Coordinates of N, CA, C and O in Angstrom, one line a residue:
X1 N -23.7 -175.5 206.9 CA -23.2 -176.3 205.8 C -21.7 -176.2 205.6 O -21.0 -177.1 205.4
X2 N -21.2 -174.9 205.7 CA -19.8 -174.6 205.5 C -19.0 -175.4 206.6 O -18.0 -175.9 206.3
X3 N -19.5 -175.3 207.8 CA -18.8 -176.0 208.9 C -18.8 -177.5 208.7 O -17.8 -178.2 209.0
X4 N -19.9 -178.1 208.2 CA -19.9 -179.5 207.9 C -18.9 -179.9 206.9 O -18.2 -180.9 207.0
X5 N -18.7 -179.1 205.8 CA -17.8 -179.4 204.8 C -16.3 -179.3 205.4 O -15.5 -180.2 205.1
X6 N -16.1 -178.3 206.2 CA -14.7 -178.2 206.8 C -14.5 -179.4 207.7 O -13.4 -180.0 207.7
X7 N -15.5 -179.7 208.6 CA -15.3 -180.9 209.5 C -15.1 -182.2 208.7 O -14.2 -183.0 209.0
X8 N -15.8 -182.3 207.6 CA -15.7 -183.5 206.8 C -14.3 -183.6 206.2 O -13.6 -184.6 206.1
X9 N -13.8 -182.5 205.7 CA -12.5 -182.4 205.1 C -11.4 -182.7 206.1 O -10.5 -183.5 205.8
X10 N -11.5 -182.2 207.3 CA -10.5 -182.5 208.3 C -10.6 -183.9 208.7 O -9.6 -184.6 208.9
X11 N -11.8 -184.4 208.9 CA -12.0 -185.9 209.3 C -11.3 -186.8 208.2 O -10.6 -187.7 208.5
X12 N -11.6 -186.5 206.9 CA -11.0 -187.3 205.8 C -9.5 -187.2 205.8 O -8.8 -188.2 205.6
X13 N -9.0 -186.0 206.0 CA -7.5 -185.9 206.1 C -6.9 -186.7 207.2 O -5.9 -187.4 207.0
X14 N -7.5 -186.7 208.4 CA -7.0 -187.4 209.5 C -7.1 -188.9 209.3 O -6.2 -189.7 209.6
X15 N -8.2 -189.4 208.7 CA -8.3 -190.8 208.4 C -7.3 -191.3 207.4 O -6.6 -192.2 207.5
X16 N -7.1 -190.5 206.3 CA -6.2 -190.9 205.2 C -4.8 -190.8 205.8 O -4.0 -191.7 205.6
X17 N -4.4 -189.8 206.6 CA -3.1 -189.7 207.1 C -2.8 -190.8 208.1 O -1.8 -191.4 208.1
X18 N -3.8 -191.1 208.9 CA -3.6 -192.2 209.9 C -3.5 -193.6 209.2 O -2.6 -194.4 209.6
X19 N -4.3 -193.8 208.2 CA -4.1 -195.1 207.4 C -2.8 -195.2 206.7 O -2.1 -196.2 206.7
X20 N -2.3 -194.1 206.2 CA -1.0 -194.1 205.5 C 0.1 -194.4 206.6 O 1.0 -195.2 206.4
X21 N 0.0 -193.8 207.7 CA 1.0 -194.0 208.8 C 1.0 -195.4 209.2 O 2.0 -196.0 209.4
X22 N -0.2 -196.1 209.4 CA -0.2 -197.5 209.7 C 0.3 -198.3 208.6 O 1.0 -199.3 208.9
X23 N 0.1 -198.0 207.4 CA 0.6 -198.7 206.3 C 2.1 -198.7 206.2 O 2.8 -199.7 206.1
X24 N 2.6 -197.5 206.4 CA 4.1 -197.3 206.4 C 4.7 -198.1 207.6 O 5.7 -198.8 207.5
X25 N 4.1 -198.0 208.8 CA 4.6 -198.7 209.9 C 4.5 -200.2 209.7 O 5.5 -201.0 209.9
X26 N 3.4 -200.7 209.1 CA 3.3 -202.1 208.8 C 4.3 -202.6 207.8 O 4.9 -203.7 207.9
X27 N 4.6 -201.8 206.8 CA 5.6 -202.1 205.8 C 7.0 -202.1 206.5 O 7.8 -203.1 206.2
X28 N 7.3 -201.1 207.3 CA 8.6 -201.1 208.0 C 8.7 -202.3 208.9 O 9.8 -202.9 209.0
X29 N 7.7 -202.6 209.6 CA 7.7 -203.7 210.6 C 8.0 -205.0 209.8 O 8.8 -205.8 210.2
X30 N 7.3 -205.2 208.7 CA 7.5 -206.4 207.9 C 9.0 -206.5 207.4 O 9.6 -207.5 207.4
X31 N 9.5 -205.4 206.9 CA 10.9 -205.3 206.4 C 11.9 -205.6 207.4 O 12.9 -206.3 207.2
X32 N 11.7 -205.1 208.6 CA 12.6 -205.3 209.7 C 12.6 -206.8 210.2 O 13.7 -207.4 210.4
X33 N 11.4 -207.3 210.3 CA 11.3 -208.8 210.7 C 12.0 -209.6 209.6 O 12.8 -210.5 209.9
X34 N 11.8 -209.3 208.3 CA 12.4 -210.1 207.3 C 13.9 -209.9 207.3 O 14.7 -210.8 207.0
X35 N 14.4 -208.7 207.6 CA 15.8 -208.4 207.6 C 16.5 -209.3 208.6 O 17.5 -209.9 208.3
X36 N 15.9 -209.5 209.8 CA 16.5 -210.4 210.8 C 16.6 -211.8 210.3 O 17.7 -212.4 210.3
X37 N 15.5 -212.4 209.9 CA 15.5 -213.8 209.4 C 16.4 -214.0 208.2 O 17.2 -214.9 208.2
X38 N 16.3 -213.1 207.2 CA 17.2 -213.2 206.0 C 18.6 -213.1 206.4 O 19.5 -213.8 205.8
X39 N 19.0 -212.2 207.4 CA 20.4 -212.1 207.7 C 20.9 -213.4 208.3 O 22.0 -213.9 207.9
X40 N 20.1 -214.1 209.1 CA 20.6 -215.4 209.6 C 20.6 -216.4 208.5 O 21.6 -217.2 208.4
X41 N 19.7 -216.4 207.6 CA 19.7 -217.4 206.5 C 20.9 -217.1 205.6 O 21.6 -218.1 205.2
X42 N 21.1 -215.9 205.2 CA 22.1 -215.6 204.1 C 23.5 -215.5 204.7 O 24.4 -215.6 203.9
X43 N 23.6 -215.2 205.9 CA 25.0 -215.2 206.5 C 25.4 -216.5 207.2 O 26.3 -217.1 206.8
X44 N 24.5 -216.9 208.2 CA 24.9 -218.1 209.0 C 24.5 -219.4 208.4 O 25.2 -220.4 208.5
X45 N 23.3 -219.5 207.7 CA 22.9 -220.7 207.1 C 23.7 -221.0 205.8 O 24.2 -222.1 205.6
X46 N 23.8 -220.0 205.0 CA 24.6 -220.1 203.7 C 26.1 -220.0 204.0 O 26.9 -220.3 203.1
X47 N 26.5 -219.5 205.2 CA 27.9 -219.3 205.5 C 28.6 -218.5 204.5 O 29.7 -218.8 204.1
X48 N 28.0 -217.4 204.1 CA 28.6 -216.5 203.1 C 29.0 -215.1 203.7 O 28.1 -214.3 204.0
X49 N 30.2 -214.9 203.9 CA 30.7 -213.7 204.5 C 30.4 -212.4 203.6 O 30.3 -211.3 204.1
X50 N 30.3 -212.7 202.3 CA 30.0 -211.5 201.4 C 28.6 -210.9 201.7 O 28.4 -209.8 201.3
X51 N 27.8 -211.6 202.4 CA 26.4 -211.1 202.7 C 26.4 -210.2 203.9 O 25.4 -209.6 204.3
X52 N 27.5 -210.1 204.6 CA 27.6 -209.3 205.8 C 27.3 -207.8 205.4 O 26.6 -207.1 206.2
X53 N 27.9 -207.4 204.3 CA 27.6 -206.0 203.9 C 26.2 -205.7 203.6 O 25.7 -204.6 203.8
X54 N 25.5 -206.7 203.1 CA 24.1 -206.6 202.8 C 23.2 -206.3 204.0 O 22.2 -205.6 203.9
X55 N 23.6 -206.9 205.1 CA 22.7 -206.8 206.3 C 23.1 -206.0 207.5 O 22.3 -205.6 208.3
X56 N 24.5 -205.8 207.6 CA 25.0 -205.1 208.8 C 25.6 -203.7 208.4 O 26.2 -203.5 207.4
X57 N 25.4 -202.8 209.4 CA 26.0 -201.5 209.2 C 27.5 -201.6 209.4 O 28.0 -202.7 209.9
X58 N 28.3 -200.6 209.0 CA 29.8 -200.7 209.2 C 30.2 -200.8 210.6 O 31.2 -201.4 210.9
X59 N 29.4 -200.2 211.5 CA 29.7 -200.3 213.0 C 29.0 -201.4 213.7 O 28.8 -201.3 214.9
X60 N 28.5 -202.4 213.0 CA 27.8 -203.5 213.6 C 28.5 -204.2 214.8 O 29.7 -204.4 214.7
X61 N 27.7 -204.5 215.8 CA 28.3 -205.2 217.0 C 27.3 -206.3 217.3 O 26.0 -206.1 217.4
X62 N 27.8 -207.5 217.6 CA 27.0 -208.6 218.2 C 27.5 -208.9 219.6 O 28.7 -209.2 219.7
X63 N 26.6 -208.9 220.6 CA 27.0 -209.3 221.9 C 26.3 -210.7 222.2 O 25.1 -210.8 222.2
X64 N 27.1 -211.7 222.3 CA 26.6 -213.0 222.4 C 27.3 -213.8 223.5 O 28.5 -214.1 223.4
X65 N 26.5 -214.1 224.5 CA 27.0 -215.0 225.6 C 28.4 -214.5 226.2 O 29.3 -215.3 226.3
X66 N 28.5 -213.2 226.4 CA 29.7 -212.7 226.9 C 30.9 -212.4 225.9 O 32.0 -212.0 226.3
X67 N 30.6 -212.6 224.7 CA 31.6 -212.4 223.6 C 31.1 -211.2 222.7 O 30.0 -211.1 222.4
X68 N 32.1 -210.3 222.4 CA 31.8 -209.2 221.5 C 32.3 -209.6 220.1 O 33.5 -209.9 219.9
X69 N 31.3 -209.6 219.1 CA 31.7 -209.9 217.7 C 31.5 -208.7 216.9 O 30.7 -207.8 217.2
X70 N 32.2 -208.6 215.8 CA 32.0 -207.5 214.8 C 32.0 -208.2 213.4 O 32.1 -209.4 213.3
X71 N 31.9 -207.4 212.4 CA 31.9 -207.9 211.1 C 33.1 -208.8 210.7 O 32.9 -209.9 210.2
X72 N 34.3 -208.3 211.1 CA 35.5 -209.1 210.8 C 35.5 -210.4 211.6 O 35.9 -211.5 211.0
X73 N 35.2 -210.4 212.8 CA 35.3 -211.7 213.6 C 34.2 -212.7 213.1 O 34.4 -213.9 213.1
X74 N 33.1 -212.2 212.6 CA 32.0 -213.1 212.1 C 32.6 -213.7 210.8 O 32.4 -214.9 210.5
X75 N 33.2 -212.9 209.9 CA 33.7 -213.4 208.7 C 34.8 -214.4 208.9 O 34.8 -215.5 208.2
X76 N 35.7 -214.2 209.9 CA 36.7 -215.2 210.2 C 36.1 -216.5 210.7 O 36.5 -217.6 210.3
X77 N 35.0 -216.4 211.5 CA 34.4 -217.6 212.0 C 33.7 -218.3 210.9 O 33.7 -219.6 210.9
X78 N 33.1 -217.6 210.0 CA 32.4 -218.3 208.8 C 33.5 -219.1 208.0 O 33.2 -220.2 207.6
X79 N 34.6 -218.5 207.8 CA 35.7 -219.2 207.1 C 36.1 -220.4 207.8 O 36.3 -221.5 207.2
X80 N 36.3 -220.3 209.1 CA 36.6 -221.5 209.9 C 35.6 -222.6 209.8 O 35.9 -223.8 209.6
X81 N 34.3 -222.2 209.9 CA 33.2 -223.2 209.8 C 33.2 -223.9 208.5 O 33.1 -225.1 208.4
X82 N 33.4 -223.1 207.4 CA 33.4 -223.7 206.1 C 34.6 -224.6 205.9 O 34.4 -225.7 205.3
X83 N 35.7 -224.3 206.4 CA 36.9 -225.2 206.4 C 36.6 -226.5 207.1 O 37.0 -227.6 206.6
X84 N 36.1 -226.4 208.3 CA 35.8 -227.6 209.1 C 34.8 -228.5 208.4 O 35.0 -229.7 208.4
X85 N 33.8 -227.9 207.9 CA 32.7 -228.7 207.2 C 33.3 -229.4 205.9 O 33.1 -230.6 205.7
X86 N 34.1 -228.6 205.2 CA 34.8 -229.2 204.0 C 35.7 -230.3 204.4 O 35.8 -231.4 203.7
X87 N 36.5 -230.1 205.5 CA 37.5 -231.1 205.9 C 36.8 -232.4 206.4 O 37.2 -233.5 206.1
X88 N 35.6 -232.3 207.1 CA 34.9 -233.4 207.5 C 34.0 -234.1 206.4 O 33.5 -235.2 206.6
X89 N 33.9 -233.4 205.3 CA 33.1 -233.8 204.2 C 31.7 -234.2 204.6 O 31.2 -235.3 204.2
X90 N 31.0 -233.3 205.3 CA 29.7 -233.5 205.7 C 28.8 -232.4 205.2 O 29.3 -231.3 204.9
X91 N 27.5 -232.7 205.1 CA 26.6 -231.6 204.8 C 25.9 -231.2 206.0 O 25.4 -231.9 206.8
X92 N 26.0 -229.8 206.3 CA 25.4 -229.3 207.4 C 24.5 -228.1 206.9 O 24.9 -227.2 206.3
X93 N 23.2 -228.3 207.2 CA 22.2 -227.3 206.8 C 21.7 -226.7 208.1 O 21.4 -227.4 209.1
X94 N 21.6 -225.3 208.2 CA 21.0 -224.6 209.3 C 19.7 -224.1 208.9 O 19.6 -223.3 208.0
X95 N 18.6 -224.4 209.7 CA 17.3 -223.9 209.4 C 16.9 -223.0 210.6 O 16.9 -223.4 211.7
X96 N 16.7 -221.7 210.3 CA 16.4 -220.7 211.3 C 14.9 -220.5 211.4 O 14.2 -220.6 210.5
X97 N 14.5 -220.2 212.7 CA 13.1 -219.8 212.9 C 13.2 -218.6 213.9 O 13.9 -218.7 214.9
X98 N 12.3 -217.6 213.7 CA 12.3 -216.5 214.6 C 10.8 -216.3 215.0 O 9.9 -216.3 214.2
X99 N 10.6 -216.1 216.3 CA 9.3 -215.8 216.8 C 9.4 -214.4 217.5 O 10.0 -214.3 218.6
X100 N 8.8 -213.4 216.9 CA 9.0 -212.0 217.3 C 8.1 -211.8 218.5 O 6.9 -212.2 218.6
X101 N 8.7 -211.2 219.5 CA 8.0 -210.8 220.8 C 7.4 -209.4 220.6 O 6.3 -209.2 220.9
X102 N 8.3 -208.5 220.2 CA 7.8 -207.1 220.0 C 8.7 -206.4 219.0 O 9.9 -206.7 218.9
X103 N 8.1 -205.4 218.4 CA 8.8 -204.5 217.4 C 8.5 -203.1 217.8 O 7.3 -202.8 217.9
X104 N 9.4 -202.2 217.8 CA 9.2 -200.8 218.0 C 10.0 -200.1 216.9 O 11.1 -200.4 216.7
X105 N 9.3 -199.1 216.2 CA 9.9 -198.3 215.2 C 9.7 -196.9 215.5 O 8.5 -196.5 215.6
X106 N 10.7 -196.1 215.6 CA 10.6 -194.7 215.8 C 11.5 -194.0 214.7 O 12.7 -194.1 214.7
X107 N 10.8 -193.4 213.7 CA 11.5 -192.8 212.6 C 12.4 -193.8 211.9 O 11.9 -194.7 211.3
X108 N 13.7 -193.6 212.0 CA 14.7 -194.4 211.3 C 15.4 -195.5 212.1 O 16.4 -196.0 211.7
X109 N 14.8 -195.7 213.3 CA 15.4 -196.7 214.2 C 14.4 -197.7 214.6 O 13.2 -197.4 214.9
X110 N 14.7 -199.0 214.6 CA 13.8 -200.1 215.0 C 14.5 -201.0 216.0 O 15.7 -201.2 215.8
X111 N 13.8 -201.5 216.9 CA 14.3 -202.5 217.8 C 13.3 -203.7 217.9 O 12.1 -203.5 217.7
X112 N 13.9 -204.8 218.0 CA 13.0 -206.1 218.0 C 13.5 -206.9 219.2 O 14.7 -206.9 219.5
X113 N 12.6 -207.6 219.8 CA 12.9 -208.7 220.7 C 12.3 -209.9 220.2 O 11.1 -209.9 219.7
X114 N 13.0 -211.1 220.2 CA 12.5 -212.3 219.5 C 13.2 -213.5 220.1 O 14.3 -213.4 220.7
X115 N 12.5 -214.6 219.9 CA 13.1 -216.0 220.1 C 13.7 -216.4 218.8 O 13.1 -216.3 217.8
X116 N 14.9 -216.9 218.9 CA 15.6 -217.4 217.7 C 16.0 -218.9 217.9 O 16.4 -219.2 219.0
X117 N 15.8 -219.7 216.9 CA 16.2 -221.1 217.0 C 16.9 -221.5 215.7 O 16.5 -221.0 214.6
X118 N 17.8 -222.5 215.8 CA 18.4 -223.0 214.6 C 18.5 -224.5 214.8 O 19.0 -225.0 215.8
X119 N 18.1 -225.2 213.8 CA 18.2 -226.7 213.7 C 19.3 -227.0 212.7 O 19.3 -226.4 211.6
X120 N 20.2 -227.9 213.1 CA 21.3 -228.3 212.2 C 21.0 -229.7 211.7 O 20.9 -230.6 212.5
X121 N 20.9 -229.9 210.4 CA 20.7 -231.2 209.9 C 21.5 -231.4 208.6 O 22.2 -230.5 208.1
X122 N 21.3 -232.6 208.0 CA 22.1 -232.9 206.8 C 21.2 -232.8 205.6 O 21.6 -233.1 204.5
X123 N 20.0 -232.2 205.7 CA 19.1 -232.0 204.6 C 18.3 -233.3 204.3 O 17.5 -233.3 203.4
X124 N 18.6 -234.4 204.9 CA 17.9 -235.7 204.7 C 17.3 -236.3 205.9 O 17.1 -237.5 206.0
X125 N 17.1 -235.5 206.9 CA 16.4 -235.9 208.2 C 17.3 -236.2 209.3 O 16.9 -236.3 210.5
X126 N 18.7 -236.3 209.1 CA 19.5 -236.5 210.3 C 19.8 -235.2 210.9 O 20.4 -234.3 210.3
X127 N 19.4 -235.0 212.2 CA 19.6 -233.8 213.0 C 20.8 -233.9 213.8 O 21.0 -234.8 214.6
X128 N 21.7 -232.9 213.6 CA 23.0 -232.8 214.4 C 22.8 -232.1 215.7 O 23.5 -232.4 216.7
X129 N 21.8 -231.2 215.8 CA 21.6 -230.4 217.0 C 20.7 -229.3 216.8 O 20.2 -229.0 215.7
X130 N 20.4 -228.6 217.9 CA 19.6 -227.4 217.9 C 20.1 -226.4 218.9 O 20.5 -226.8 220.0
X131 N 20.0 -225.1 218.5 CA 20.3 -224.0 219.4 C 19.1 -223.1 219.5 O 18.4 -222.9 218.6
X132 N 19.0 -222.5 220.7 CA 17.9 -221.6 221.0 C 18.4 -220.4 221.7 O 19.2 -220.5 222.6
X133 N 18.0 -219.2 221.3 CA 18.4 -218.0 221.9 C 17.3 -217.0 222.2 O 16.2 -217.1 221.5
X134 N 17.4 -216.1 223.1 CA 16.6 -215.0 223.3 C 17.4 -213.8 222.8 O 18.5 -213.6 223.3
X135 N 16.9 -213.0 221.9 CA 17.7 -212.0 221.2 C 16.9 -210.7 221.1 O 15.7 -210.6 221.2
X136 N 17.7 -209.7 220.9 CA 17.2 -208.4 220.6 C 18.1 -207.8 219.5 O 19.2 -208.2 219.3
X137 N 17.5 -206.9 218.7 CA 18.2 -206.3 217.6 C 17.9 -204.8 217.5 O 16.7 -204.4 217.8
X138 N 18.8 -204.0 217.0 CA 18.6 -202.6 216.6 C 18.9 -202.5 215.2 O 20.0 -202.9 214.7
X139 N 18.0 -202.0 214.4 CA 18.2 -201.8 213.0 C 18.0 -200.3 212.7 O 17.2 -199.6 213.3
X140 N 18.7 -199.8 211.7 CA 18.6 -198.4 211.3 C 18.3 -198.4 209.8 O 18.7 -199.2 209.0
X141 N 17.5 -197.3 209.4 CA 17.2 -197.1 208.0 C 18.4 -196.4 207.4 O 18.8 -195.4 207.8
X142 N 19.0 -197.0 206.3 CA 20.1 -196.4 205.6 C 19.6 -196.1 204.2 O 18.5 -196.4 203.8
X143 N 20.5 -195.5 203.4 CA 20.2 -195.2 202.0 C 19.9 -196.5 201.2 O 19.3 -196.5 200.2
X144 N 20.4 -197.6 201.7 CA 20.3 -198.9 201.1 C 19.1 -199.7 201.7 O 19.0 -200.9 201.4
X145 N 18.4 -199.1 202.6 CA 17.3 -199.8 203.3 C 17.7 -200.1 204.7 O 18.7 -199.6 205.2
X146 N 16.9 -200.9 205.4 CA 17.2 -201.3 206.8 C 18.4 -202.2 206.9 O 18.6 -203.1 206.1
X147 N 19.2 -201.9 207.9 CA 20.4 -202.7 208.2 C 20.5 -202.9 209.7 O 20.1 -202.0 210.5
X148 N 21.1 -204.0 210.1 CA 21.3 -204.3 211.5 C 22.5 -203.6 212.1 O 23.6 -203.8 211.5
X149 N 22.3 -202.9 213.2 CA 23.5 -202.2 213.8 C 23.9 -203.0 215.1 O 25.1 -203.0 215.4
X150 N 23.0 -203.6 215.8 CA 23.3 -204.3 217.0 C 22.5 -205.5 217.2 O 21.2 -205.5 216.9
X151 N 23.1 -206.6 217.6 CA 22.4 -207.8 218.0 C 22.9 -208.2 219.4 O 24.1 -208.0 219.7
X152 N 21.9 -208.6 220.2 CA 22.3 -209.1 221.5 C 21.6 -210.5 221.7 O 20.4 -210.6 221.5
X153 N 22.4 -211.5 222.0 CA 22.0 -212.8 222.0 C 22.3 -213.5 223.3 O 23.5 -213.5 223.7
X154 N 21.3 -214.1 223.9 CA 21.5 -214.9 225.1 C 21.1 -216.4 224.8 O 19.9 -216.6 224.5
X155 N 22.0 -217.3 224.9 CA 21.6 -218.7 224.7 C 20.5 -219.1 225.8 O 20.7 -218.8 227.0
X156 N 19.5 -219.9 225.3 CA 18.6 -220.4 226.3 C 19.1 -221.6 227.0 O 19.9 -222.4 226.4
X157 N 18.8 -221.8 228.2 CA 19.3 -223.0 228.9 C 18.7 -224.2 228.3 O 17.5 -224.3 227.9
X158 N 19.5 -225.3 228.2 CA 19.0 -226.5 227.6 C 18.2 -227.4 228.6 O 18.4 -227.3 229.8

């Protein structure tokens, strides 16, 4: 009887611990996926450079189609885009979609592989264009939550 109680206690501990671990992984996985999509929405769709701090680490790097970007170069590009759009007096809306291929999380580091697409329209049905990429990301857990440290983006052939 004593052995049965001990085995039951060990079994219950392992089940509870395993369930908690899966719950934490599931929560982290959801947060990291949301981090990626929200970063594209709040930085590139909204074209707001002030959101860079919210989503990117201080040492963030984006490798895209042979070009190395950092926080400063992205902010400069957003300013340029906003000026061009204002000058042309057009409405450009970017709608992002991400299809995650795989997520791996080990302690405070996560990496993702995903398909990314953006449709550019005027908000009333007129489509200006669409871009598609195959991307990967590395995110790290900080005191402020998950942040993106590295993005690697390869444009898909049209």
